[in-house]
mmCIF file of C-alpha atoms in Angstrom:
data_model
loop_
_atom_site.group_PDB
_atom_site.id
_atom_site.type_symbol
_atom_site.label_atom_id
_atom_site.label_comp_id
_atom_site.label_asym_id
_atom_site.label_seq_id
_atom_site.Cartn_x
_atom_site.Cartn_y
_atom_site.Cartn_z
ATOM 1 C CA UNK A 1 69.368 109.761 120.132
ATOM 2 C CA UNK A 2 69.519 113.517 120.728
ATOM 3 C CA UNK A 3 67.271 114.237 117.728
ATOM 4 C CA UNK A 4 64.855 111.526 118.844
ATOM 5 C CA UNK A 5 64.500 113.144 122.265
ATOM 6 C CA UNK A 6 64.266 116.694 120.932
ATOM 7 C CA UNK A 7 61.577 115.855 118.366
ATOM 8 C CA UNK A 8 59.805 113.314 120.555
ATOM 9 C CA UNK A 9 60.227 110.562 117.954
ATOM 10 C CA UNK A 10 59.437 106.913 118.636
ATOM 11 C CA UNK A 11 62.535 105.620 116.817
ATOM 12 C CA UNK A 12 66.037 106.918 116.194
ATOM 13 C CA UNK A 13 65.988 108.638 112.747
ATOM 14 C CA UNK A 14 68.152 107.140 110.005
ATOM 15 C CA UNK A 15 70.393 108.988 107.546
ATOM 16 C CA UNK A 16 67.605 109.361 104.974
ATOM 17 C CA UNK A 17 65.319 110.925 107.582
ATOM 18 C CA UNK A 18 68.005 113.372 108.632
ATOM 19 C CA UNK A 19 68.558 114.333 104.993
ATOM 20 C CA UNK A 20 64.847 115.181 104.661
ATOM 21 C CA UNK A 21 64.955 117.205 107.874
ATOM 22 C CA UNK A 22 67.994 119.152 106.625
ATOM 23 C CA UNK A 23 66.922 120.193 103.134
ATOM 24 C CA UNK A 24 68.080 123.795 103.604
ATOM 25 C CA UNK A 25 71.831 124.368 103.154
ATOM 26 C CA UNK A 26 71.974 126.603 106.179
ATOM 27 C CA UNK A 27 70.194 123.995 108.300
ATOM 28 C CA UNK A 28 72.657 121.321 107.193
ATOM 29 C CA UNK A 29 75.618 123.548 107.995
ATOM 30 C CA UNK A 30 74.243 124.336 111.426
ATOM 31 C CA UNK A 31 73.537 120.665 112.108
ATOM 32 C CA UNK A 32 77.035 119.701 110.976
ATOM 33 C CA UNK A 33 78.628 122.406 113.124
ATOM 34 C CA UNK A 34 76.629 121.243 116.130
ATOM 35 C CA UNK A 35 77.529 117.589 115.532
ATOM 36 C CA UNK A 36 81.232 118.432 115.130
ATOM 37 C CA UNK A 37 81.232 120.422 118.343
ATOM 38 C CA UNK A 38 79.289 117.740 120.200
ATOM 39 C CA UNK A 39 81.610 114.921 119.040
ATOM 40 C CA UNK A 40 84.755 117.070 119.246
ATOM 41 C CA UNK A 41 85.499 116.500 115.532
ATOM 42 C CA UNK A 42 87.149 118.983 113.187
ATOM 43 C CA UNK A 43 87.550 119.466 109.454
ATOM 44 C CA UNK A 44 90.732 118.101 107.823
ATOM 45 C CA UNK A 45 93.306 120.565 106.526
ATOM 46 C CA UNK A 46 96.636 120.518 104.717
ATOM 47 C CA UNK A 47 98.504 119.639 107.919
ATOM 48 C CA UNK A 48 96.293 116.642 108.724
ATOM 49 C CA UNK A 49 96.436 115.601 105.051
ATOM 50 C CA UNK A 50 100.235 115.429 105.265
ATOM 51 C CA UNK A 51 100.041 113.373 108.461
ATOM 52 C CA UNK A 52 97.567 110.998 106.797
ATOM 53 C CA UNK A 53 99.882 110.608 103.799
ATOM 54 C CA UNK A 54 102.778 109.812 106.146
ATOM 55 C CA UNK A 55 100.646 107.239 107.976
ATOM 56 C CA UNK A 56 99.629 105.594 104.692
ATOM 57 C CA UNK A 57 103.244 105.507 103.530
ATOM 58 C CA UNK A 58 104.212 103.692 106.734
ATOM 59 C CA UNK A 59 101.291 101.270 106.370
ATOM 60 C CA UNK A 60 101.760 100.559 102.645
ATOM 61 C CA UNK A 61 104.560 98.053 103.213
ATOM 62 C CA UNK A 62 102.255 95.659 105.057
ATOM 63 C CA UNK A 63 98.955 96.394 103.291
ATOM 64 C CA UNK A 64 97.900 93.886 100.643
ATOM 65 C CA UNK A 65 95.531 96.087 98.628
ATOM 66 C CA UNK A 66 94.343 99.631 98.031
ATOM 67 C CA UNK A 67 91.052 98.722 99.726
ATOM 68 C CA UNK A 68 92.964 97.770 102.869
ATOM 69 C CA UNK A 69 94.766 101.115 102.805
ATOM 70 C CA UNK A 70 91.406 102.827 102.394
ATOM 71 C CA UNK A 71 90.171 101.183 105.599
ATOM 72 C CA UNK A 72 93.389 102.267 107.332
ATOM 73 C CA UNK A 73 92.836 105.842 106.130
ATOM 74 C CA UNK A 74 89.243 105.920 107.380
ATOM 75 C CA UNK A 75 90.259 104.490 110.761
ATOM 76 C CA UNK A 76 93.062 107.042 111.109
ATOM 77 C CA UNK A 77 90.705 109.929 110.383
ATOM 78 C CA UNK A 78 88.140 108.607 112.852
ATOM 79 C CA UNK A 79 90.731 108.052 115.580
ATOM 80 C CA UNK A 80 92.021 111.589 115.038
ATOM 81 C CA UNK A 81 88.463 112.951 115.135
ATOM 82 C CA UNK A 82 88.479 114.316 111.609
ATOM 83 C CA UNK A 83 85.601 114.543 109.183
ATOM 84 C CA UNK A 84 85.988 112.065 106.337
ATOM 85 C CA UNK A 85 87.433 113.325 103.092
ATOM 86 C CA UNK A 86 85.495 112.543 99.924
ATOM 87 C CA UNK A 87 85.894 108.925 98.831
ATOM 88 C CA UNK A 88 87.743 109.850 95.630
ATOM 89 C CA UNK A 89 90.249 112.004 97.507
ATOM 90 C CA UNK A 90 90.995 109.191 99.968
ATOM 91 C CA UNK A 91 91.298 106.652 97.146
ATOM 92 C CA UNK A 92 93.786 108.861 95.309
ATOM 93 C CA UNK A 93 95.936 109.071 98.440
ATOM 94 C CA UNK A 94 95.751 105.305 98.963
ATOM 95 C CA UNK A 95 96.637 104.543 95.331
ATOM 96 C CA UNK A 96 99.699 106.787 95.481
ATOM 97 C CA UNK A 97 100.799 105.249 98.773
ATOM 98 C CA UNK A 98 100.321 101.700 97.467
ATOM 99 C CA UNK A 99 102.256 102.366 94.236
ATOM 100 C CA UNK A 100 105.090 104.063 96.119
ATOM 101 C CA UNK A 101 105.058 101.225 98.662
ATOM 102 C CA UNK A 102 105.433 98.605 95.929
ATOM 103 C CA UNK A 103 108.310 100.552 94.420
ATOM 104 C CA UNK A 104 110.012 100.635 97.830
ATOM 105 C CA UNK A 105 109.464 96.878 98.240
ATOM 106 C CA UNK A 106 110.927 96.247 94.793
ATOM 107 C CA UNK A 107 114.016 98.277 95.706
ATOM 108 C CA UNK A 108 114.300 96.273 98.940
ATOM 109 C CA UNK A 109 114.144 92.970 97.055
ATOM 110 C CA UNK A 110 116.691 94.154 94.478
ATOM 111 C CA UNK A 111 119.071 95.135 97.269
ATOM 112 C CA UNK A 112 118.675 91.740 98.980
ATOM 113 C CA UNK A 113 118.740 89.609 95.818
ATOM 114 C CA UNK A 114 121.194 90.703 93.075
ATOM 115 C CA UNK A 115 119.957 90.820 89.504
ATOM 116 C CA UNK A 116 122.063 87.807 88.478
ATOM 117 C CA UNK A 117 120.487 85.624 91.175
ATOM 118 C CA UNK A 118 116.974 86.777 90.270
ATOM 119 C CA UNK A 119 117.618 85.922 86.631
ATOM 120 C CA UNK A 120 118.921 82.467 87.626
ATOM 121 C CA UNK A 121 115.859 81.812 89.789
ATOM 122 C CA UNK A 122 113.510 82.857 87.017
ATOM 123 C CA UNK A 123 115.288 80.604 84.526
ATOM 124 C CA UNK A 124 115.206 77.641 86.913
ATOM 125 C CA UNK A 125 111.494 78.065 87.620
ATOM 126 C CA UNK A 126 110.693 77.792 83.926
ATOM 127 C CA UNK A 127 112.741 74.639 83.415
ATOM 128 C CA UNK A 128 111.006 71.333 82.688
ATOM 129 C CA UNK A 129 110.420 69.127 85.729
ATOM 130 C CA UNK A 130 112.200 65.797 85.064
ATOM 131 C CA UNK A 131 109.551 63.634 86.778
ATOM 132 C CA UNK A 132 106.509 65.307 85.269
ATOM 133 C CA UNK A 133 104.766 65.344 81.918
ATOM 134 C CA UNK A 134 106.129 67.241 78.936
ATOM 135 C CA UNK A 135 106.180 71.046 79.244
ATOM 136 C CA UNK A 136 105.426 70.840 82.986
ATOM 137 C CA UNK A 137 107.701 73.381 84.643
ATOM 138 C CA UNK A 138 109.277 73.614 88.080
ATOM 139 C CA UNK A 139 107.027 76.630 88.727
ATOM 140 C CA UNK A 140 103.881 74.594 88.071
ATOM 141 C CA UNK A 141 105.167 71.848 90.339
ATOM 142 C CA UNK A 142 105.749 74.338 93.163
ATOM 143 C CA UNK A 143 102.287 75.823 92.600
ATOM 144 C CA UNK A 144 100.595 72.506 93.307
ATOM 145 C CA UNK A 145 98.795 72.587 96.641
ATOM 146 C CA UNK A 146 98.969 69.818 99.264
ATOM 147 C CA UNK A 147 97.118 66.709 98.137
ATOM 148 C CA UNK A 148 95.494 63.847 100.002
ATOM 149 C CA UNK A 149 97.713 62.710 102.843
ATOM 150 C CA UNK A 150 99.908 59.808 101.744
ATOM 151 C CA UNK A 151 103.613 58.959 102.032
ATOM 152 C CA UNK A 152 104.145 59.892 98.374
ATOM 153 C CA UNK A 153 102.396 63.275 98.629
ATOM 154 C CA UNK A 154 104.104 64.160 101.915
ATOM 155 C CA UNK A 155 107.452 63.288 100.340
ATOM 156 C CA UNK A 156 106.632 65.475 97.335
ATOM 157 C CA UNK A 157 105.738 68.366 99.631
ATOM 158 C CA UNK A 158 109.062 68.113 101.483
ATOM 159 C CA UNK A 159 110.844 67.854 98.139
ATOM 160 C CA UNK A 160 109.497 71.304 97.259
ATOM 161 C CA UNK A 161 110.815 72.753 100.494
ATOM 162 C CA UNK A 162 114.202 71.181 99.864
ATOM 163 C CA UNK A 163 114.272 72.513 96.309
ATOM 164 C CA UNK A 164 113.636 76.053 97.528
ATOM 165 C CA UNK A 165 116.254 75.728 100.246
ATOM 166 C CA UNK A 166 118.993 73.659 98.606
ATOM 167 C CA UNK A 167 118.672 74.529 94.923
ATOM 168 C CA UNK A 168 117.595 78.175 95.192
ATOM 169 C CA UNK A 169 118.823 79.054 98.681
ATOM 170 C CA UNK A 170 115.818 81.194 99.508
ATOM 171 C CA UNK A 171 116.102 80.498 103.250
ATOM 172 C CA UNK A 172 119.444 82.322 103.372
ATOM 173 C CA UNK A 173 118.040 85.627 102.113
ATOM 174 C CA UNK A 174 116.421 88.218 104.382
ATOM 175 C CA UNK A 175 113.988 90.300 102.342
ATOM 176 C CA UNK A 176 112.690 92.548 105.112
ATOM 177 C CA UNK A 177 109.097 92.170 103.853
ATOM 178 C CA UNK A 178 106.207 91.401 106.194
ATOM 179 C CA UNK A 179 104.811 87.865 106.106
ATOM 180 C CA UNK A 180 101.359 89.246 105.211
ATOM 181 C CA UNK A 181 102.761 90.909 102.114
ATOM 182 C CA UNK A 182 104.738 87.786 101.162
ATOM 183 C CA UNK A 183 101.562 85.684 101.417
ATOM 184 C CA UNK A 184 99.750 88.238 99.254
ATOM 185 C CA UNK A 185 102.309 87.913 96.444
ATOM 186 C CA UNK A 186 102.396 84.130 96.858
ATOM 187 C CA UNK A 187 98.619 83.926 96.389
ATOM 188 C CA UNK A 188 98.787 86.086 93.268
ATOM 189 C CA UNK A 189 101.385 83.701 91.801
ATOM 190 C CA UNK A 190 99.660 80.467 92.781
ATOM 191 C CA UNK A 191 97.546 80.110 89.627
ATOM 192 C CA UNK A 192 99.637 82.174 87.222
ATOM 193 C CA UNK A 193 100.810 80.254 84.162
ATOM 194 C CA UNK A 194 104.496 80.453 83.137
ATOM 195 C CA UNK A 195 103.524 82.088 79.836
ATOM 196 C CA UNK A 196 101.682 84.811 81.742
ATOM 197 C CA UNK A 197 104.632 85.291 84.082
ATOM 198 C CA UNK A 198 106.870 85.982 81.092
ATOM 199 C CA UNK A 199 104.643 88.873 80.017
ATOM 200 C CA UNK A 200 104.694 90.676 83.365
ATOM 201 C CA UNK A 201 106.803 93.787 83.713
ATOM 202 C CA UNK A 202 109.918 93.350 85.851
ATOM 203 C CA UNK A 203 108.675 94.900 89.108
ATOM 204 C CA UNK A 204 105.455 92.874 89.196
ATOM 205 C CA UNK A 205 107.227 89.669 88.155
ATOM 206 C CA UNK A 206 109.940 90.084 90.797
ATOM 207 C CA UNK A 207 107.547 90.822 93.635
#
């Protein structure tokens, strides 16, 4: 709006127009300095980078993807009136935070669910379901979504809940993981075949 008024333009210039107006390096630097001063923004530094990393580490436990962390990083920089870091630099920070966050979640799960119980659960999930066709596992039965409403299907749905509660005892374990993150891992498992589950490394399979 300021440029429109100063240059007596009919429309607000877009980014491409501004780029053409600021072809000289010195002009771009002056325009950037003016914009920063006008908007009360500043350039990021090592101190703000550390604060951003701390914020991402705190957010990683609930975030469901690196892209979500990237949005969180951008919002944090905007709210703290900082110029945006290059996309690659932000992505690197988000990847590190997400990987470290998953490792922390894995440690949390391991502390809540002993290795022996996890192994028992995994074995039970791969067992054959007695009322289903050959080679149809408990895992595949649990993965089935709700079907058309009928007494039989409703009964089957409650049977799954009872299996998880009575046979596996999952309702008696407090994982300390946000519901958003639990739903994220549940969705990633929903269509995964038992054979594929066997090939996953331990951390990914457990989560």
